[in-house]
Coordinates of C-alpha atoms and ligand atoms in Angstrom, one line a residue:
M1 CA 17.8 21.7 -12.4
I2 CA 18.1 18.5 -10.3
Q3 CA 14.7 17.3 -9.0
V4 CA 13.6 14.7 -6.5
P5 CA 13.8 11.2 -7.8
R6 CA 10.6 10.0 -9.5
G7 CA 8.2 8.6 -7.0
T8 CA 9.7 10.3 -4.0
Q9 CA 8.7 13.6 -2.3
D10 CA 10.0 16.2 0.0
I11 CA 7.9 16.6 3.2
L12 CA 8.1 20.3 3.7
P13 CA 7.3 22.1 7.0
K14 CA 3.7 22.8 5.9
E15 CA 3.2 19.0 5.8
S16 CA 5.8 17.7 8.3
Y17 CA 3.7 18.6 11.3
K18 CA 1.1 16.1 10.1
W19 CA 3.8 13.4 10.0
Q20 CA 5.0 14.3 13.5
F21 CA 1.4 14.1 14.9
I22 CA 0.7 10.8 13.2
E23 CA 4.0 9.2 14.2
K24 CA 3.5 10.3 17.8
K25 CA 0.0 8.9 17.9
L26 CA 1.1 5.6 16.4
Q27 CA 3.8 5.2 19.0
E28 CA 1.3 5.9 21.8
I29 CA -1.1 3.3 20.5
A30 CA 1.7 0.8 20.0
K31 CA 2.6 1.4 23.6
N32 CA -1.0 0.8 24.8
Y33 CA -0.8 -2.6 23.3
N34 CA 2.7 -3.1 24.7
Y35 CA 4.6 -3.2 21.5
D36 CA 8.3 -2.0 21.6
E37 CA 10.1 -0.2 18.8
I38 CA 12.7 -2.0 16.7
R39 CA 15.0 -0.3 14.2
T40 CA 16.7 -2.4 11.5
P41 CA 19.0 -1.2 8.8
M42 CA 17.7 0.6 5.7
F43 CA 19.4 -2.1 3.5
E44 CA 19.8 -5.8 3.9
S45 CA 21.3 -8.7 2.0
T46 CA 19.3 -9.2 -1.2
D47 CA 19.0 -12.9 -0.3
L48 CA 16.9 -12.0 2.8
F49 CA 14.0 -10.7 0.7
V50 CA 14.4 -13.3 -2.1
R51 CA 14.0 -16.0 0.5
A52 CA 11.6 -14.4 3.0
V53 CA 9.2 -12.5 0.7
G54 CA 9.4 -15.0 -2.1
G55 CA 10.6 -15.3 -5.7
S56 CA 7.1 -15.2 -7.1
T57 CA 6.1 -11.9 -5.6
D58 CA 6.0 -8.5 -7.4
I59 CA 8.2 -7.1 -4.7
V60 CA 11.1 -9.5 -5.5
N61 CA 10.5 -9.8 -9.2
K62 CA 10.0 -6.1 -10.1
E63 CA 10.2 -3.7 -7.3
M64 CA 13.5 -4.1 -5.4
Y65 CA 16.2 -1.5 -5.4
T66 CA 19.2 -3.8 -5.6
F67 CA 22.8 -2.8 -5.9
Q68 CA 26.3 -4.2 -5.5
D69 CA 28.4 -2.4 -2.9
K70 CA 32.1 -1.8 -3.2
G71 CA 32.8 -5.2 -1.6
D72 CA 30.7 -6.8 -4.3
R73 CA 27.9 -7.8 -1.9
S74 CA 24.4 -7.7 -3.3
L75 CA 22.3 -5.4 -1.1
T76 CA 18.7 -4.3 -1.4
L77 CA 17.0 -1.2 0.0
R78 CA 14.3 -2.6 2.4
P79 CA 11.0 -3.0 0.5
E80 CA 9.1 -4.2 3.5
G81 CA 9.5 -4.7 7.3
T82 CA 8.6 -8.2 8.2
A83 CA 11.6 -10.0 6.7
P84 CA 14.1 -7.7 8.4
V85 CA 12.3 -8.0 11.8
A86 CA 12.2 -11.8 11.4
R87 CA 15.9 -11.8 10.5
S88 CA 16.6 -9.7 13.6
Y89 CA 14.4 -12.0 15.8
I90 CA 16.4 -15.0 14.7
E91 CA 19.8 -13.3 14.8
N92 CA 19.2 -12.0 18.3
K93 CA 17.6 -15.3 19.5
M94 CA 14.5 -13.5 20.7
Q95 CA 12.8 -16.9 21.1
H96 CA 14.6 -17.0 24.4
N97 CA 13.2 -13.7 25.6
V98 CA 11.3 -14.1 28.9
E99 CA 8.2 -12.2 27.5
Q100 CA 6.4 -14.0 24.7
P101 CA 5.2 -13.2 22.2
V102 CA 7.8 -10.7 21.3
K103 CA 5.8 -7.6 20.3
L104 CA 7.6 -5.2 18.0
F105 CA 6.7 -2.1 16.0
Y106 CA 8.6 0.0 13.4
V107 CA 8.2 3.3 11.6
A108 CA 10.5 3.2 8.6
P109 CA 10.9 4.2 5.0
M110 CA 10.5 1.4 2.5
F111 CA 11.6 1.4 -1.1
R112 CA 9.9 -0.2 -4.1
Y113 CA 10.4 0.5 -7.8
E114 CA 6.7 0.9 -8.7
R115 CA 4.8 2.9 -11.2
K116 CA 4.1 6.2 -9.7
Q117 CA 0.5 7.1 -9.0
K118 CA -1.6 8.6 -6.3
G119 CA -0.9 6.7 -3.0
R120 CA 2.0 4.8 -4.6
Y121 CA 5.5 6.1 -4.0
R122 CA 9.0 4.6 -4.6
Q123 CA 9.9 5.7 -1.1
F124 CA 7.1 5.6 1.5
V125 CA 7.0 5.2 5.3
Q126 CA 5.4 2.2 6.9
F127 CA 4.3 1.7 10.4
G128 CA 4.2 -2.0 11.1
V129 CA 3.8 -4.3 14.0
E130 CA 4.8 -8.0 14.5
A131 CA 3.9 -10.4 17.3
I132 CA 6.2 -13.3 17.2
G133 CA 6.4 -16.5 19.3
V134 CA 2.8 -17.5 20.2
E135 CA 0.1 -18.9 18.0
D136 CA -3.3 -18.0 19.5
P137 CA -6.4 -16.5 17.9
L138 CA -6.3 -14.0 20.8
I139 CA -3.1 -12.5 19.3
D140 CA -4.7 -12.3 15.8
V141 CA -7.6 -10.4 17.4
E142 CA -5.3 -8.1 19.3
I143 CA -3.5 -7.2 16.1
L144 CA -6.8 -6.5 14.3
S145 CA -8.2 -4.5 17.2
M146 CA -5.0 -2.4 17.3
L147 CA -5.3 -1.8 13.6
M148 CA -8.9 -0.6 13.9
H149 CA -8.1 1.4 17.0
I150 CA -5.4 3.3 15.0
Y151 CA -7.6 4.4 12.2
Q152 CA -10.6 5.2 14.4
S153 CA -8.4 7.3 16.7
F154 CA -7.8 9.7 13.8
G155 CA -11.6 10.0 13.4
L156 CA -11.8 8.0 10.2
K157 CA -15.2 6.4 9.6
N158 CA -15.3 5.0 6.1
L159 CA -13.4 1.9 6.9
K160 CA -13.8 -1.7 5.7
L161 CA -11.9 -4.5 7.3
V162 CA -11.7 -7.6 5.1
I163 CA -10.4 -10.9 6.4
N164 CA -9.8 -14.4 5.2
S165 CA -8.0 -17.5 6.2
I166 CA -5.4 -19.0 4.0
G167 CA -5.2 -22.0 6.4
D168 CA -2.1 -23.9 7.4
M169 CA 0.5 -25.4 5.1
E170 CA -1.5 -28.6 4.6
S171 CA -4.7 -26.7 3.6
R172 CA -2.8 -24.4 1.5
N173 CA -1.2 -27.2 -0.5
E174 CA -4.6 -28.8 -1.1
Y175 CA -6.0 -25.5 -2.2
N176 CA -3.1 -24.8 -4.6
K177 CA -3.7 -28.2 -6.3
A178 CA -7.3 -27.2 -6.8
L179 CA -6.3 -23.9 -8.3
V180 CA -3.9 -25.4 -10.7
E181 CA -6.7 -27.7 -11.9
H182 CA -9.1 -24.8 -12.2
F183 CA -6.8 -22.4 -14.1
S184 CA -4.6 -24.8 -16.2
P185 CA -7.0 -25.4 -19.1
R186 CA -7.4 -21.7 -19.8
I187 CA -4.2 -20.2 -18.4
G188 CA -3.4 -18.9 -21.9
E189 CA -6.0 -16.2 -21.3
F190 CA -4.0 -14.8 -18.4
C191 CA -1.2 -12.3 -18.2
S192 CA 2.4 -13.6 -18.4
D193 CA 2.9 -13.2 -14.7
C194 CA -0.1 -15.5 -14.0
Q195 CA 1.2 -18.0 -16.5
S196 CA 4.3 -18.4 -14.4
R197 CA 2.5 -18.0 -11.1
I198 CA 0.5 -21.2 -11.8
H199 CA 3.8 -23.1 -11.4
T200 CA 5.3 -21.1 -8.6
N201 CA 2.4 -19.9 -6.5
P202 CA -1.1 -20.4 -8.0
M203 CA -2.8 -18.5 -5.1
R204 CA -1.2 -15.3 -6.3
I205 CA -3.4 -15.4 -9.5
L206 CA -6.3 -14.4 -7.3
D207 CA -4.3 -11.3 -6.3
C208 CA -3.4 -10.3 -9.8
K209 CA -4.3 -6.7 -10.6
K210 CA -4.5 -7.3 -14.4
D211 CA -6.7 -10.4 -14.3
R212 CA -8.9 -9.7 -11.3
D213 CA -12.1 -9.5 -13.5
H214 CA -11.5 -12.7 -15.4
E215 CA -14.5 -15.1 -14.9
L216 CA -12.2 -17.8 -13.7
V217 CA -10.9 -15.6 -10.9
K218 CA -14.4 -14.8 -9.9
N219 CA -15.6 -18.4 -9.8
A220 CA -12.3 -19.9 -8.5
P221 CA -12.5 -22.5 -5.8
R222 CA -12.8 -21.0 -2.4
M223 CA -10.0 -21.4 0.1
Y224 CA -12.5 -21.9 2.8
D225 CA -13.6 -25.2 1.3
Y226 CA -10.1 -26.5 1.5
L227 CA -9.3 -25.6 5.1
N228 CA -8.7 -28.6 7.3
D229 CA -10.6 -28.8 10.6
E230 CA -7.8 -27.1 12.6
S231 CA -7.6 -24.2 10.2
K232 CA -11.4 -23.8 10.1
N233 CA -11.5 -23.8 13.9
Y234 CA -8.8 -21.2 14.1
F235 CA -10.7 -19.0 11.6
E236 CA -14.0 -19.4 13.4
T237 CA -12.5 -18.5 16.7
V238 CA -10.9 -15.4 15.3
K239 CA -14.3 -14.3 13.9
A240 CA -16.2 -15.1 17.1
K241 CA -13.7 -13.0 19.1
L242 CA -14.0 -10.1 16.7
D243 CA -17.8 -10.3 17.1
D244 CA -17.4 -10.2 20.8
L245 CA -15.4 -7.0 20.5
N246 CA -17.9 -5.5 18.0
I247 CA -15.2 -5.2 15.4
A248 CA -17.0 -5.2 12.0
Y249 CA -15.5 -7.2 9.2
A250 CA -16.3 -8.8 5.9
V251 CA -15.0 -12.1 4.7
D252 CA -13.4 -12.1 1.3
Y253 CA -12.6 -15.7 0.2
N254 CA -10.3 -14.4 -2.5
L255 CA -8.1 -12.3 -0.3
V256 CA -4.7 -13.9 -0.4
R257 CA -2.2 -11.1 0.1
G258 CA 1.0 -10.7 -2.0
L259 CA 3.6 -12.3 0.1
D260 CA 4.4 -16.0 0.1
Y261 CA 4.7 -16.5 3.9
Y262 CA 1.2 -16.0 5.0
T263 CA -0.9 -18.7 6.8
H264 CA -4.2 -18.6 8.6
T265 CA -5.5 -15.1 9.1
A266 CA -5.0 -12.6 6.3
F267 CA -6.6 -9.2 6.2
E268 CA -6.7 -5.8 4.6
L269 CA -8.2 -2.5 5.6
M270 CA -9.8 -0.4 2.9
S271 CA -11.2 3.1 2.8
N272 CA -14.7 3.6 1.4
A273 CA -14.4 7.3 1.3
D274 CA -15.4 9.1 -1.9
G275 CA -12.5 10.7 -3.5
F276 CA -9.9 8.3 -2.1
G277 CA -9.0 7.3 -5.6
A278 CA -8.3 4.0 -7.3
I279 CA -6.2 2.6 -4.5
T280 CA -8.3 1.9 -1.5
T281 CA -6.1 -0.4 0.6
L282 CA -4.8 1.4 3.7
C283 CA -3.2 -1.5 5.4
G284 CA -2.5 -5.2 5.0
G285 CA -1.2 -8.0 7.1
G286 CA -1.6 -11.5 8.3
R287 CA -0.2 -14.5 10.1
Y288 CA 3.1 -16.0 8.9
N289 CA 3.6 -19.3 10.6
G290 CA 6.1 -20.7 8.1
L291 CA 8.4 -17.7 7.8
L292 CA 10.9 -18.2 10.6
E293 CA 11.6 -21.8 10.0
M294 CA 11.9 -21.2 6.3
M295 CA 14.6 -18.7 7.2
D296 CA 16.4 -21.4 9.2
G297 CA 15.1 -19.9 12.4
P298 CA 13.3 -21.5 15.3
D299 CA 9.9 -23.1 14.9
K300 CA 8.0 -19.9 15.9
T301 CA 5.0 -18.3 14.4
G302 CA 4.1 -14.6 13.9
I303 CA 1.5 -12.2 12.8
G304 CA 1.7 -8.5 11.8
F305 CA 0.5 -5.7 9.6
A306 CA 1.9 -2.7 7.8
L307 CA 0.3 0.5 6.8
S308 CA 1.8 3.5 5.0
I309 CA 1.5 7.0 6.5
E310 CA 1.1 8.4 2.9
R311 CA -2.1 6.5 2.5
L312 CA -3.3 7.3 6.0
I313 CA -2.9 11.0 5.1
L314 CA -4.8 10.4 1.9
A315 CA -7.6 8.8 3.8
L316 CA -7.7 11.7 6.2
E317 CA -7.9 14.2 3.3
A318 CA -10.7 12.2 1.6
E319 CA -12.7 12.4 4.8
G320 CA -11.9 16.0 5.4
I321 CA -10.2 15.4 8.7
D322 CA -7.6 18.1 9.7
I323 CA -4.6 17.3 11.7
P324 CA -4.0 20.0 14.4
N325 CA -1.0 22.2 13.7
E326 CA 0.4 22.7 17.2
K327 CA 3.2 24.8 15.8
G328 CA 3.8 28.1 17.5
L329 CA 6.2 30.3 19.5
D330 CA 6.0 31.2 23.2
L331 CA 7.5 34.6 22.6
Y332 CA 8.4 36.9 19.7
V333 CA 10.8 39.7 20.3
C334 CA 10.3 42.9 18.2
T335 CA 13.1 45.4 17.9
M336 CA 13.3 49.1 17.0
T337 CA 17.1 49.8 16.9
D338 CA 20.4 48.0 16.2
E339 CA 21.2 48.1 19.9
A340 CA 17.8 46.5 20.6
R341 CA 18.6 43.7 18.1
D342 CA 21.8 42.9 20.0
L343 CA 19.9 42.8 23.3
A344 CA 17.2 40.6 21.7
G345 CA 19.9 38.1 20.7
T346 CA 21.1 37.8 24.3
L347 CA 17.5 37.5 25.6
L348 CA 16.6 34.8 23.1
H349 CA 19.7 32.9 24.1
K350 CA 18.6 32.9 27.8
L351 CA 14.9 32.1 26.9
R352 CA 15.7 29.2 24.7
N353 CA 18.1 27.7 27.2
R354 CA 15.3 27.7 29.7
G355 CA 13.1 25.8 27.3
I356 CA 11.1 28.7 26.0
S357 CA 10.6 28.8 22.2
A358 CA 11.4 32.3 21.0
D359 CA 12.3 34.2 17.9
M360 CA 12.9 37.7 16.5
D361 CA 13.1 39.5 13.2
Y362 CA 16.4 39.2 11.2
E363 CA 15.5 41.4 8.3
N364 CA 15.4 44.8 9.9
R365 CA 11.7 45.2 9.1
K366 CA 9.4 47.9 10.3
L367 CA 7.6 47.2 13.6
K368 CA 4.3 46.6 11.8
A369 CA 5.9 43.9 9.6
Q370 CA 7.5 42.3 12.7
M371 CA 4.1 42.1 14.5
K372 CA 2.7 40.5 11.4
D373 CA 5.5 38.0 11.4
A374 CA 4.8 37.3 15.1
D375 CA 1.2 36.6 14.2
R376 CA 2.2 34.3 11.3
K377 CA 4.5 32.4 13.6
N378 CA 1.6 32.0 16.1
A379 CA 3.5 33.7 18.9
R380 CA 1.6 33.6 22.2
Y381 CA 3.5 36.6 23.7
T382 CA 5.4 39.5 22.3
I383 CA 7.7 42.3 23.6
V384 CA 9.0 45.4 21.8
L385 CA 12.5 46.5 22.5
G386 CA 13.4 50.2 21.8
E387 CA 15.5 52.9 23.5
D388 CA 13.3 53.2 26.5
E389 CA 13.3 49.4 27.2
I390 CA 17.0 49.3 27.0
Q391 CA 17.4 52.2 29.4
N392 CA 14.9 50.8 31.9
Q393 CA 16.0 47.1 31.4
S394 CA 12.3 46.2 31.2
A395 CA 9.5 45.8 28.6
D396 CA 5.8 45.2 28.3
L397 CA 5.0 41.5 27.9
K398 CA 1.9 41.3 25.7
N399 CA -0.5 38.4 25.7
M400 CA -1.4 38.1 22.0
Q401 CA -4.7 36.4 22.7
T402 CA -6.1 38.8 25.4
G403 CA -4.1 41.9 24.4
E404 CA -3.2 42.3 28.1
T405 CA 0.2 43.7 28.9
K406 CA 2.5 43.6 31.9
K407 CA 5.6 45.7 32.6
L408 CA 8.4 43.4 33.7
S409 CA 12.2 43.5 34.1
F410 CA 14.0 41.2 31.7
E411 CA 14.8 38.8 34.5
E412 CA 11.1 38.8 35.7
M413 CA 10.0 38.3 32.1
I414 CA 12.1 35.2 31.7
S415 CA 10.8 33.7 34.9
T416 CA 7.2 34.6 34.1
M417 CA 7.6 33.0 30.6
E418 CA 9.1 29.9 32.3
E419 CA 6.1 29.7 34.7
I420 CA 3.6 30.0 31.8
Ligands
ATP501 P1 -0.7 -2.8 -3.1 O1 -1.6 -4.0 -3.5 O2 -1.4 -1.5 -3.0 O3 0.5 -2.7 -4.0 P2 0.8 -4.3 -1.3 O4 0.2 -5.6 -1.1 O5 2.0 -4.2 -2.1 O6 -0.2 -3.1 -1.7 P3 1.9 -4.3 1.4 O7 3.2 -4.8 1.0 O8 1.0 -5.2 2.1 O9 1.2 -3.7 0.2 O10 2.1 -3.0 2.2 C1 1.3 -2.7 3.3 C2 0.7 -1.3 3.1 O11 1.7 -0.4 2.7 C3 -0.3 -1.1 2.0 O12 -1.6 -1.5 2.4 C4 -0.2 0.3 1.7 O13 -0.9 1.1 2.6 C5 1.2 0.6 1.8 N1 1.9 0.7 0.6 C6 2.4 -0.4 -0.2 N2 3.0 0.1 -1.2 C7 3.0 1.4 -1.2 C8 3.6 2.5 -2.0 N3 4.3 2.2 -3.1 N4 3.4 3.7 -1.6 C9 2.7 4.0 -0.5 N5 2.2 3.1 0.3 C10 2.3 1.8 0.0
MG502 MG1 2.4 -3.5 -4.1

């Protein structure tokens, strides 16, 4: 028997209503903040991710689904959304858009070859936003405020926003030098990834999942002490504005994020809920001032975040929050005879064309079973068609909630349903 590929899942109807609800809400909130949707291809040139995400990251080193197409091009299933959005920004010359920053969001499946565990899939759906073109602490705060707004709007309470500043390129270079000095003497005690990170991107040692408890990680130099005045000011302004908005946060000087292109503000949102499991990160993001130029694009800066709907759902489950299932039918047509079934087919055709959701029994079941089916399908109204109804061309429209019935001709019934 062929099964779904490892690390992927079917989202069946008993779950898909949650996804629809969440995606709709995310789109509404994005609209409130004036972010427009962008859709980029599911695959891109492999080079895009190697360059934009960076050769020293787990994504590029271990997690990409890369393949040659029949034209011998190296393509990669999109593992994250920022690089494709930046590519599109550059390609479509969005720096010339009248409105700046260009504010974009996406809801899209991502692919990473990872070890399967709770909250970690090989195909998962990310909602992400990017604001490109203006560097201003106000934008950083807008992004953080949208992020908190999203999670709070679902009723989640056990949230912890963690922020840090990685500083500008100058501060970052100084800091990297300090880290090399700090780790070099004992780098032999670290995992093989960290041993190469010290040459390619020392900051990533702080983000290592294997070595996170090593004493040298715990007492590593703090990024904050290496921020130049400009970077420090930027960070202090962001924090002050978060305070003004009463957005609670904690500063974690070791927070560096996995991707190479981050500068200044970096952040993660965690869940504190009991039972959330080992993985507590719901969302991550930050400012990426160097990215576009590094991709041969214009000298424009950006900031964004990405969250996965899978982990949002886990957080909702951990806090016992139900998503309303608005599924239901306007009308269920029960039938007693073959002739009635034919008539029901015609009626359904008319009802559905007028925008009324309606269904009937296709299994020739007894009336009682049909009523049960109507109940299961959450039908708001029912009618029963038998010989009498066909003869009189009318039926009793029954309100399933109140039990009230009303005798109506079929035409009256259609218009009544339309009004309701
Ligand atoms: P992690 O440290 O958990 O691997 P990451 O740094 O790789 O996370 P990002 O690339 O920042 O994650 O992705 C942003 C968000 O996407 C994460 O905070 C998480 O909610 C979600 N996410 C990342 N990888 C997966 C996955 N394999 N399955 C489901 N959700 C994921
Ligand atoms: Mg990861």
